[in-house]
């Protein structure tokens, strides 16, 4: 007898590079109140400058199951961890609509961005998350991220953020993820 698929699991999802055409069909993904929605120009800038860091997941019927938007950044000297902000991958947005959560979609998207960052010799991957978003913080911690900085008033001056980092293979000693002892203000962030 054929094995039944667990309830709620899609037959097959397709992981692929994010396309400009995805901007016309991802409303179901961006309706989440914790998801930042950017201007069309912002998304297109990422797709033009860092296409290898932007991925989408499609359900079998073509509906978007989520996406990750990222980039590479850093001003530090190559090969030196303590000279400016080291070369790293950055997660600008990762989001999955409620109907596709708990299927491993966000895990797969984050894995792709981390893999690209590691391949490009980044020291770590970082992201900012609302301090009040405990579900997201727990998810990132389950992937190996830890809080490095507490940024006061990061979101429109009203809400604090955590800068979370996950060291990659280049940083075997985890020096890039040593937390700062005191909170900082947005203007104290390095030019990312």
Short mmCIF file of N, CA and C in Angstrom, two decimals:
data_model
loop_
_atom_site.label_atom_id
_atom_site.label_comp_id
_atom_site.label_asym_id
_atom_site.label_seq_id
_atom_site.Cartn_x
_atom_site.Cartn_y
_atom_site.Cartn_z
N UNK A 1 0.85 -1.18 0.00
CA UNK A 1 0.00 0.00 0.00
C UNK A 1 0.90 1.24 0.00
N UNK A 2 0.53 2.27 -0.77
CA UNK A 2 1.33 3.50 -0.78
C UNK A 2 1.25 4.20 0.57
N UNK A 3 2.36 4.82 0.95
CA UNK A 3 2.40 5.56 2.21
C UNK A 3 1.65 6.87 2.06
N UNK A 4 0.84 7.15 3.06
CA UNK A 4 0.09 8.41 3.04
C UNK A 4 0.99 9.55 3.48
N UNK A 5 0.78 10.69 2.88
CA UNK A 5 1.51 11.89 3.26
C UNK A 5 0.90 12.42 4.55
N UNK A 6 1.70 12.92 5.50
CA UNK A 6 1.13 13.48 6.73
C UNK A 6 0.16 14.61 6.39
N UNK A 7 -0.92 14.74 7.16
CA UNK A 7 -1.89 15.81 6.89
C UNK A 7 -1.22 17.17 6.89
N UNK A 8 -1.62 18.03 5.98
CA UNK A 8 -1.10 19.39 5.92
C UNK A 8 0.21 19.53 5.17
N UNK A 9 0.85 18.43 4.80
CA UNK A 9 2.12 18.51 4.08
C UNK A 9 1.84 18.64 2.59
N UNK A 10 2.44 19.62 1.93
CA UNK A 10 2.24 19.74 0.49
C UNK A 10 2.90 18.58 -0.24
N UNK A 11 2.36 18.27 -1.41
CA UNK A 11 2.90 17.16 -2.21
C UNK A 11 4.35 17.44 -2.58
N UNK A 12 4.65 18.65 -3.01
CA UNK A 12 6.01 19.00 -3.39
C UNK A 12 6.12 20.52 -3.43
N UNK A 13 7.13 21.02 -2.83
CA UNK A 13 7.40 22.46 -2.87
C UNK A 13 8.62 22.69 -3.74
N UNK A 14 8.69 23.86 -4.33
CA UNK A 14 9.80 24.21 -5.19
C UNK A 14 10.56 25.38 -4.57
N UNK A 15 11.83 25.15 -4.23
CA UNK A 15 12.72 26.21 -3.76
C UNK A 15 13.44 26.77 -4.98
N UNK A 16 13.41 28.09 -5.12
CA UNK A 16 14.06 28.70 -6.28
C UNK A 16 14.45 30.13 -5.96
N UNK A 17 15.22 30.72 -6.87
CA UNK A 17 15.59 32.12 -6.72
C UNK A 17 14.34 32.99 -6.78
N UNK A 18 14.35 34.05 -6.01
CA UNK A 18 13.27 35.03 -6.03
C UNK A 18 13.32 35.76 -7.36
N UNK A 19 12.18 36.01 -7.95
CA UNK A 19 12.07 36.68 -9.25
C UNK A 19 11.30 37.98 -9.10
N UNK A 20 11.55 38.96 -9.96
CA UNK A 20 10.73 40.19 -9.90
C UNK A 20 9.24 39.90 -10.05
N UNK A 21 8.88 38.83 -10.75
CA UNK A 21 7.47 38.48 -10.92
C UNK A 21 6.83 38.03 -9.61
N UNK A 22 7.65 37.58 -8.67
CA UNK A 22 7.12 37.19 -7.36
C UNK A 22 6.53 38.38 -6.61
N UNK A 23 6.99 39.58 -6.92
CA UNK A 23 6.47 40.78 -6.27
C UNK A 23 5.00 40.99 -6.59
N UNK A 24 4.54 40.41 -7.69
CA UNK A 24 3.15 40.57 -8.09
C UNK A 24 2.23 39.53 -7.48
N UNK A 25 2.79 38.57 -6.75
CA UNK A 25 1.96 37.49 -6.23
C UNK A 25 2.30 37.04 -4.82
N UNK A 26 2.88 37.93 -4.03
CA UNK A 26 3.23 37.49 -2.68
C UNK A 26 2.43 38.17 -1.58
N UNK A 27 1.26 38.70 -1.93
CA UNK A 27 0.42 39.35 -0.92
C UNK A 27 0.08 38.42 0.23
N UNK A 28 -0.20 37.14 -0.06
CA UNK A 28 -0.55 36.21 1.01
C UNK A 28 0.59 36.08 2.03
N UNK A 29 1.80 36.30 1.60
CA UNK A 29 2.96 36.18 2.48
C UNK A 29 3.11 37.43 3.33
N UNK A 30 2.94 38.59 2.74
CA UNK A 30 3.21 39.86 3.42
C UNK A 30 2.06 40.37 4.28
N UNK A 31 0.97 39.64 4.38
CA UNK A 31 -0.16 40.10 5.19
C UNK A 31 0.08 39.93 6.69
N UNK A 32 1.08 39.19 7.07
CA UNK A 32 1.42 38.99 8.48
C UNK A 32 1.79 40.33 9.10
N UNK A 33 1.23 40.69 10.27
CA UNK A 33 1.53 42.01 10.85
C UNK A 33 2.99 42.18 11.28
N UNK A 34 3.74 41.09 11.46
CA UNK A 34 5.14 41.21 11.84
C UNK A 34 6.08 41.24 10.64
N UNK A 35 5.52 41.12 9.45
CA UNK A 35 6.33 41.14 8.23
C UNK A 35 6.46 42.57 7.73
N UNK A 36 7.69 42.99 7.54
CA UNK A 36 7.94 44.31 6.96
C UNK A 36 7.66 44.24 5.47
N UNK A 37 6.91 45.20 4.96
CA UNK A 37 6.67 45.29 3.53
C UNK A 37 7.42 46.51 3.02
N UNK A 38 8.22 46.31 1.99
CA UNK A 38 9.07 47.37 1.47
C UNK A 38 8.53 47.88 0.15
N UNK A 39 9.14 48.93 -0.38
CA UNK A 39 8.73 49.45 -1.68
C UNK A 39 9.21 48.51 -2.78
N UNK A 40 8.58 48.61 -3.93
CA UNK A 40 8.97 47.80 -5.08
C UNK A 40 10.45 48.03 -5.41
N UNK A 41 10.89 49.29 -5.35
CA UNK A 41 12.28 49.61 -5.65
C UNK A 41 13.26 48.93 -4.69
N UNK A 42 12.86 48.81 -3.43
CA UNK A 42 13.71 48.15 -2.45
C UNK A 42 13.93 46.70 -2.83
N UNK A 43 12.84 45.98 -3.13
CA UNK A 43 12.96 44.58 -3.53
C UNK A 43 13.79 44.44 -4.80
N UNK A 44 13.55 45.31 -5.76
CA UNK A 44 14.28 45.23 -7.03
C UNK A 44 15.76 45.51 -6.85
N UNK A 45 16.11 46.40 -5.92
CA UNK A 45 17.52 46.66 -5.63
C UNK A 45 18.19 45.38 -5.12
N UNK A 46 17.53 44.66 -4.23
CA UNK A 46 18.09 43.41 -3.71
C UNK A 46 18.25 42.38 -4.83
N UNK A 47 17.24 42.28 -5.68
CA UNK A 47 17.31 41.31 -6.77
C UNK A 47 18.40 41.66 -7.77
N UNK A 48 18.69 42.94 -7.94
CA UNK A 48 19.74 43.36 -8.87
C UNK A 48 21.14 43.20 -8.26
N UNK A 49 21.29 43.54 -6.97
CA UNK A 49 22.62 43.52 -6.35
C UNK A 49 22.99 42.19 -5.70
N UNK A 50 22.00 41.49 -5.12
CA UNK A 50 22.30 40.26 -4.37
C UNK A 50 21.32 39.14 -4.74
N UNK A 51 21.17 38.82 -6.01
CA UNK A 51 20.18 37.79 -6.39
C UNK A 51 20.44 36.43 -5.76
N UNK A 52 21.71 36.13 -5.49
CA UNK A 52 22.05 34.83 -4.91
C UNK A 52 21.60 34.70 -3.46
N UNK A 53 21.15 35.80 -2.84
CA UNK A 53 20.70 35.79 -1.45
C UNK A 53 19.17 35.87 -1.32
N UNK A 54 18.46 35.76 -2.41
CA UNK A 54 17.00 35.93 -2.40
C UNK A 54 16.33 34.67 -2.95
N UNK A 55 15.47 34.05 -2.14
CA UNK A 55 14.84 32.79 -2.51
C UNK A 55 13.35 32.83 -2.21
N UNK A 56 12.62 31.99 -2.94
CA UNK A 56 11.17 31.85 -2.79
C UNK A 56 10.86 30.35 -2.75
N UNK A 57 9.77 30.00 -2.07
CA UNK A 57 9.28 28.63 -2.07
C UNK A 57 7.86 28.66 -2.63
N UNK A 58 7.59 27.81 -3.62
CA UNK A 58 6.26 27.71 -4.22
C UNK A 58 5.61 26.40 -3.82
N UNK A 59 4.32 26.46 -3.53
CA UNK A 59 3.51 25.26 -3.30
C UNK A 59 3.24 24.62 -4.66
N UNK A 60 2.76 23.37 -4.69
CA UNK A 60 2.51 22.70 -5.98
C UNK A 60 1.58 23.47 -6.91
N UNK A 61 0.62 24.19 -6.36
CA UNK A 61 -0.32 24.95 -7.19
C UNK A 61 0.19 26.34 -7.55
N UNK A 62 1.44 26.67 -7.15
CA UNK A 62 2.06 27.93 -7.54
C UNK A 62 1.97 29.05 -6.52
N UNK A 63 1.22 28.86 -5.47
CA UNK A 63 1.10 29.91 -4.43
C UNK A 63 2.41 29.99 -3.65
N UNK A 64 2.82 31.22 -3.32
CA UNK A 64 4.07 31.41 -2.58
C UNK A 64 3.90 30.90 -1.15
N UNK A 65 4.87 30.09 -0.71
CA UNK A 65 4.88 29.56 0.65
C UNK A 65 5.81 30.37 1.55
N UNK A 66 6.52 31.33 0.98
CA UNK A 66 7.43 32.16 1.76
C UNK A 66 8.64 32.57 0.96
N UNK A 67 9.39 33.49 1.52
CA UNK A 67 10.61 33.95 0.85
C UNK A 67 11.62 34.44 1.88
N UNK A 68 12.86 34.52 1.44
CA UNK A 68 13.92 35.16 2.21
C UNK A 68 14.60 36.17 1.29
N UNK A 69 14.87 37.32 1.86
CA UNK A 69 15.53 38.40 1.14
C UNK A 69 16.79 38.73 1.93
N UNK A 70 17.94 38.63 1.32
CA UNK A 70 19.18 38.87 2.04
C UNK A 70 20.21 39.58 1.19
N UNK A 71 21.36 39.81 1.80
CA UNK A 71 22.44 40.49 1.10
C UNK A 71 23.76 40.15 1.78
N UNK A 72 24.85 40.54 1.12
CA UNK A 72 26.19 40.44 1.69
C UNK A 72 26.63 41.85 2.03
N UNK A 73 27.28 41.99 3.17
CA UNK A 73 27.73 43.32 3.56
C UNK A 73 28.94 43.20 4.48
N UNK A 74 29.58 44.32 4.70
CA UNK A 74 30.72 44.36 5.59
C UNK A 74 31.79 45.28 5.06
N UNK A 75 32.53 45.87 5.98
CA UNK A 75 33.58 46.80 5.58
C UNK A 75 34.94 46.36 6.10
N UNK A 76 34.98 45.27 6.81
CA UNK A 76 36.25 44.81 7.38
C UNK A 76 37.20 44.31 6.32
N UNK A 77 38.45 44.31 6.64
CA UNK A 77 39.47 43.79 5.73
C UNK A 77 39.29 42.29 5.56
N UNK A 78 39.45 41.78 4.33
CA UNK A 78 39.31 40.34 4.12
C UNK A 78 40.26 39.55 5.02
N UNK A 79 39.73 38.51 5.60
CA UNK A 79 40.55 37.64 6.45
C UNK A 79 40.73 38.12 7.87
N UNK A 80 40.25 39.32 8.19
CA UNK A 80 40.41 39.86 9.54
C UNK A 80 39.03 40.07 10.16
N UNK A 81 38.83 39.46 11.30
CA UNK A 81 37.54 39.55 11.97
C UNK A 81 37.38 40.86 12.71
N UNK A 82 38.45 41.46 13.20
CA UNK A 82 38.32 42.63 14.06
C UNK A 82 38.63 43.95 13.36
N UNK A 83 38.57 44.01 12.07
CA UNK A 83 38.83 45.25 11.33
C UNK A 83 37.53 45.75 10.72
N UNK A 84 36.79 46.59 11.44
CA UNK A 84 35.49 47.05 10.95
C UNK A 84 34.45 45.95 11.07
N UNK A 85 33.36 46.10 10.38
CA UNK A 85 32.31 45.09 10.38
C UNK A 85 32.71 43.99 9.40
N UNK A 86 32.91 42.78 9.87
CA UNK A 86 33.38 41.71 8.98
C UNK A 86 32.38 41.37 7.88
N UNK A 87 32.91 40.82 6.81
CA UNK A 87 32.11 40.36 5.68
C UNK A 87 31.11 39.32 6.20
N UNK A 88 29.83 39.53 5.91
CA UNK A 88 28.81 38.62 6.41
C UNK A 88 27.55 38.65 5.56
N UNK A 89 26.74 37.63 5.73
CA UNK A 89 25.42 37.59 5.12
C UNK A 89 24.43 38.24 6.06
N UNK A 90 23.42 38.87 5.50
CA UNK A 90 22.41 39.54 6.32
C UNK A 90 21.01 39.14 5.84
N UNK A 91 20.17 38.73 6.77
CA UNK A 91 18.77 38.41 6.46
C UNK A 91 17.97 39.69 6.64
N UNK A 92 17.47 40.23 5.55
CA UNK A 92 16.65 41.43 5.62
C UNK A 92 15.21 41.05 5.95
N UNK A 93 14.73 39.98 5.35
CA UNK A 93 13.37 39.52 5.63
C UNK A 93 13.28 38.03 5.35
N UNK A 94 12.61 37.32 6.23
CA UNK A 94 12.22 35.93 5.97
C UNK A 94 10.80 35.82 6.49
N UNK A 95 9.91 35.36 5.67
CA UNK A 95 8.52 35.28 6.09
C UNK A 95 7.81 34.13 5.41
N UNK A 96 6.91 33.53 6.17
CA UNK A 96 6.10 32.40 5.72
C UNK A 96 4.68 32.67 6.19
N UNK A 97 3.68 32.58 5.31
CA UNK A 97 2.30 32.82 5.75
C UNK A 97 1.83 31.71 6.70
N UNK A 98 0.85 32.02 7.55
CA UNK A 98 0.41 31.06 8.58
C UNK A 98 0.07 29.66 8.05
N UNK A 99 -0.53 29.57 6.88
CA UNK A 99 -0.93 28.25 6.37
C UNK A 99 0.23 27.35 5.99
N UNK A 100 1.46 27.91 5.89
CA UNK A 100 2.63 27.11 5.53
C UNK A 100 3.68 27.04 6.64
N UNK A 101 3.30 27.48 7.83
CA UNK A 101 4.23 27.40 8.95
C UNK A 101 4.27 25.98 9.51
N UNK A 102 5.36 25.68 10.17
CA UNK A 102 5.60 24.38 10.80
C UNK A 102 5.76 23.24 9.79
N UNK A 103 6.16 23.61 8.58
CA UNK A 103 6.45 22.63 7.54
C UNK A 103 7.93 22.61 7.18
N UNK A 104 8.72 23.43 7.83
CA UNK A 104 10.15 23.50 7.53
C UNK A 104 10.49 24.52 6.45
N UNK A 105 9.51 25.33 6.04
CA UNK A 105 9.74 26.29 4.96
C UNK A 105 10.78 27.35 5.35
N UNK A 106 10.59 27.98 6.50
CA UNK A 106 11.54 29.02 6.93
C UNK A 106 12.92 28.41 7.20
N UNK A 107 12.94 27.22 7.73
CA UNK A 107 14.21 26.52 7.99
C UNK A 107 14.96 26.32 6.67
N UNK A 108 14.25 25.88 5.63
CA UNK A 108 14.89 25.66 4.32
C UNK A 108 15.38 26.97 3.73
N UNK A 109 14.59 28.04 3.83
CA UNK A 109 14.99 29.33 3.29
C UNK A 109 16.23 29.87 4.00
N UNK A 110 16.23 29.77 5.32
CA UNK A 110 17.40 30.24 6.08
C UNK A 110 18.63 29.41 5.73
N UNK A 111 18.45 28.11 5.55
CA UNK A 111 19.57 27.25 5.18
C UNK A 111 20.19 27.64 3.85
N UNK A 112 19.35 28.02 2.89
CA UNK A 112 19.87 28.45 1.59
C UNK A 112 20.71 29.72 1.73
N UNK A 113 20.19 30.69 2.46
CA UNK A 113 20.93 31.94 2.64
C UNK A 113 22.23 31.71 3.40
N UNK A 114 22.19 30.86 4.41
CA UNK A 114 23.42 30.55 5.16
C UNK A 114 24.44 29.83 4.28
N UNK A 115 23.96 28.94 3.44
CA UNK A 115 24.86 28.20 2.54
C UNK A 115 25.55 29.14 1.55
N UNK A 116 24.79 30.06 0.98
CA UNK A 116 25.39 31.04 0.05
C UNK A 116 26.40 31.90 0.80
N UNK A 117 26.07 32.34 2.00
CA UNK A 117 26.99 33.17 2.79
C UNK A 117 28.27 32.41 3.11
N UNK A 118 28.13 31.15 3.49
CA UNK A 118 29.30 30.33 3.80
C UNK A 118 30.17 30.13 2.56
N UNK A 119 29.52 29.89 1.43
CA UNK A 119 30.24 29.70 0.16
C UNK A 119 31.02 30.96 -0.22
N UNK A 120 30.49 32.12 0.12
CA UNK A 120 31.15 33.38 -0.21
C UNK A 120 32.09 33.85 0.91
N UNK A 121 32.48 32.93 1.80
CA UNK A 121 33.47 33.17 2.86
C UNK A 121 33.05 34.23 3.87
N UNK A 122 31.75 34.29 4.15
CA UNK A 122 31.27 35.21 5.18
C UNK A 122 31.63 34.66 6.56
N UNK A 123 31.79 35.56 7.51
CA UNK A 123 32.10 35.16 8.88
C UNK A 123 30.85 34.68 9.61
N UNK A 124 29.72 35.32 9.32
CA UNK A 124 28.48 34.99 10.02
C UNK A 124 27.29 35.45 9.19
N UNK A 125 26.11 35.07 9.62
CA UNK A 125 24.86 35.62 9.09
C UNK A 125 24.21 36.33 10.26
N UNK A 126 23.69 37.52 9.99
CA UNK A 126 22.98 38.24 11.05
C UNK A 126 21.60 38.66 10.60
N UNK A 127 20.79 39.07 11.56
CA UNK A 127 19.43 39.54 11.31
C UNK A 127 18.99 40.37 12.49
N UNK A 128 18.00 41.19 12.28
CA UNK A 128 17.39 41.96 13.36
C UNK A 128 15.98 41.43 13.55
N UNK A 129 15.57 41.29 14.80
CA UNK A 129 14.24 40.77 15.12
C UNK A 129 13.67 41.62 16.24
N UNK A 130 12.35 41.85 16.18
CA UNK A 130 11.69 42.59 17.24
C UNK A 130 11.86 41.86 18.57
N UNK A 131 12.22 42.61 19.58
CA UNK A 131 12.43 42.02 20.90
C UNK A 131 11.15 41.35 21.42
N UNK A 132 10.00 41.83 20.98
CA UNK A 132 8.71 41.29 21.42
C UNK A 132 8.30 40.01 20.68
N UNK A 133 9.04 39.64 19.62
CA UNK A 133 8.66 38.50 18.79
C UNK A 133 9.33 37.22 19.31
N UNK A 134 8.81 36.72 20.41
CA UNK A 134 9.39 35.55 21.05
C UNK A 134 9.39 34.31 20.18
N UNK A 135 8.36 34.14 19.35
CA UNK A 135 8.30 32.97 18.47
C UNK A 135 9.47 32.99 17.49
N UNK A 136 9.71 34.14 16.88
CA UNK A 136 10.82 34.25 15.92
C UNK A 136 12.16 34.08 16.62
N UNK A 137 12.32 34.67 17.78
CA UNK A 137 13.58 34.55 18.51
C UNK A 137 13.87 33.09 18.82
N UNK A 138 12.87 32.37 19.29
CA UNK A 138 13.04 30.93 19.58
C UNK A 138 13.39 30.15 18.32
N UNK A 139 12.75 30.49 17.20
CA UNK A 139 13.05 29.83 15.93
C UNK A 139 14.51 30.06 15.55
N UNK A 140 14.97 31.31 15.60
CA UNK A 140 16.35 31.61 15.22
C UNK A 140 17.34 30.92 16.17
N UNK A 141 17.02 30.88 17.45
CA UNK A 141 17.90 30.19 18.39
C UNK A 141 17.98 28.70 18.06
N UNK A 142 16.88 28.11 17.60
CA UNK A 142 16.90 26.69 17.23
C UNK A 142 17.79 26.43 16.02
N UNK A 143 18.04 27.48 15.23
CA UNK A 143 18.93 27.37 14.06
C UNK A 143 20.38 27.68 14.40
N UNK A 144 20.66 28.05 15.64
CA UNK A 144 22.03 28.35 16.04
C UNK A 144 22.36 29.83 16.16
N UNK A 145 21.37 30.70 16.05
CA UNK A 145 21.60 32.14 16.21
C UNK A 145 21.59 32.48 17.69
N UNK A 146 22.32 33.53 18.04
CA UNK A 146 22.30 34.02 19.42
C UNK A 146 22.27 35.55 19.38
N UNK A 147 21.76 36.12 20.46
CA UNK A 147 21.66 37.58 20.56
C UNK A 147 23.04 38.16 20.80
N UNK A 148 23.45 39.07 19.91
CA UNK A 148 24.75 39.74 20.06
C UNK A 148 24.60 41.17 20.56
N UNK A 149 23.53 41.81 20.12
CA UNK A 149 23.32 43.20 20.53
C UNK A 149 21.83 43.45 20.77
N UNK A 150 21.56 44.27 21.75
CA UNK A 150 20.21 44.76 22.02
C UNK A 150 20.21 46.20 21.52
N UNK A 151 19.38 46.48 20.50
CA UNK A 151 19.37 47.80 19.88
C UNK A 151 18.11 48.54 20.31
N UNK A 152 18.28 49.60 21.07
CA UNK A 152 17.17 50.37 21.61
C UNK A 152 16.48 51.17 20.50
N UNK A 153 15.15 51.11 20.44
CA UNK A 153 14.39 51.92 19.50
C UNK A 153 14.69 51.66 18.04
N UNK A 154 15.10 50.46 17.69
CA UNK A 154 15.49 50.15 16.30
C UNK A 154 14.32 50.29 15.33
N UNK A 155 13.14 49.82 15.73
CA UNK A 155 11.97 49.86 14.85
C UNK A 155 11.21 51.17 15.05
N UNK A 156 11.45 52.12 14.17
CA UNK A 156 10.78 53.43 14.18
C UNK A 156 10.93 54.16 15.50
N UNK A 157 11.97 53.87 16.26
CA UNK A 157 12.18 54.52 17.53
C UNK A 157 11.27 54.03 18.64
N UNK A 158 10.35 53.12 18.30
CA UNK A 158 9.35 52.67 19.27
C UNK A 158 9.65 51.32 19.89
N UNK A 159 10.27 50.45 19.14
CA UNK A 159 10.47 49.09 19.64
C UNK A 159 11.92 48.67 19.49
N UNK A 160 12.40 47.97 20.51
CA UNK A 160 13.77 47.47 20.50
C UNK A 160 13.91 46.26 19.59
N UNK A 161 15.14 46.01 19.20
CA UNK A 161 15.45 44.84 18.37
C UNK A 161 16.62 44.09 18.98
N UNK A 162 16.72 42.85 18.61
CA UNK A 162 17.92 42.06 18.88
C UNK A 162 18.64 41.86 17.56
N UNK A 163 19.94 42.05 17.58
CA UNK A 163 20.80 41.69 16.46
C UNK A 163 21.27 40.28 16.79
N UNK A 164 20.81 39.30 16.00
CA UNK A 164 21.16 37.91 16.25
C UNK A 164 22.15 37.46 15.18
N UNK A 165 23.12 36.63 15.58
CA UNK A 165 24.14 36.17 14.65
C UNK A 165 24.35 34.67 14.77
N UNK A 166 24.73 34.11 13.63
CA UNK A 166 25.12 32.70 13.57
C UNK A 166 26.49 32.63 12.89
N UNK A 167 27.53 32.24 13.63
CA UNK A 167 28.84 32.12 13.00
C UNK A 167 28.84 31.01 11.94
N UNK A 168 29.61 31.23 10.89
CA UNK A 168 29.72 30.23 9.82
C UNK A 168 31.06 29.51 9.94
N UNK A 169 31.36 28.65 9.00
CA UNK A 169 32.55 27.79 9.11
C UNK A 169 33.85 28.59 9.20
N UNK A 170 33.88 29.77 8.64
CA UNK A 170 35.08 30.61 8.68
C UNK A 170 35.40 31.06 10.12
N UNK A 171 34.38 31.07 10.97
CA UNK A 171 34.54 31.54 12.35
C UNK A 171 34.33 30.38 13.32
N UNK A 172 35.22 29.42 13.27
CA UNK A 172 35.11 28.23 14.11
C UNK A 172 35.15 28.56 15.60
N UNK A 173 35.80 29.65 15.97
CA UNK A 173 35.90 30.04 17.39
C UNK A 173 34.71 30.87 17.86
N UNK A 174 33.77 31.17 16.96
CA UNK A 174 32.55 31.93 17.28
C UNK A 174 32.87 33.35 17.79
N UNK A 175 33.95 33.93 17.35
CA UNK A 175 34.32 35.27 17.80
C UNK A 175 33.36 36.34 17.31
N UNK A 176 32.69 36.08 16.19
CA UNK A 176 31.76 37.07 15.63
C UNK A 176 30.44 37.13 16.39
N UNK A 177 30.20 36.19 17.29
CA UNK A 177 28.92 36.13 18.00
C UNK A 177 29.05 36.42 19.48
N UNK A 178 30.11 37.09 19.89
CA UNK A 178 30.27 37.45 21.31
C UNK A 178 29.32 38.61 21.60
N UNK A 179 28.42 38.45 22.56
CA UNK A 179 27.44 39.51 22.82
C UNK A 179 28.04 40.74 23.48
N UNK A 180 27.48 41.90 23.14
CA UNK A 180 27.87 43.14 23.81
C UNK A 180 27.19 43.17 25.18
N UNK A 181 27.86 43.71 26.19
CA UNK A 181 27.29 43.70 27.54
C UNK A 181 26.15 44.69 27.75
N UNK A 182 26.12 45.77 26.96
CA UNK A 182 25.12 46.83 27.17
C UNK A 182 24.35 47.11 25.88
N UNK A 183 23.09 47.55 26.01
CA UNK A 183 22.33 47.93 24.82
C UNK A 183 22.98 49.10 24.08
N UNK A 184 22.68 49.20 22.80
CA UNK A 184 23.19 50.29 21.97
C UNK A 184 22.01 50.99 21.29
N UNK A 185 22.27 52.14 20.68
CA UNK A 185 21.26 52.88 19.92
C UNK A 185 21.50 52.65 18.44
N UNK A 186 20.48 52.83 17.61
CA UNK A 186 20.65 52.60 16.16
C UNK A 186 21.82 53.37 15.55
N UNK A 187 22.06 54.58 16.01
CA UNK A 187 23.15 55.36 15.43
C UNK A 187 24.53 54.79 15.77
N UNK A 188 24.60 53.86 16.70
CA UNK A 188 25.86 53.22 17.05
C UNK A 188 26.15 51.98 16.20
N UNK A 189 25.17 51.58 15.38
CA UNK A 189 25.39 50.44 14.50
C UNK A 189 26.42 50.79 13.45
N UNK A 190 27.25 49.83 13.06
CA UNK A 190 28.20 50.06 11.99
C UNK A 190 27.43 50.32 10.71
N UNK A 191 28.05 50.96 9.76
CA UNK A 191 27.42 51.15 8.45
C UNK A 191 27.34 49.79 7.78
N UNK A 192 26.13 49.26 7.74
CA UNK A 192 25.92 47.94 7.13
C UNK A 192 25.61 48.07 5.68
#
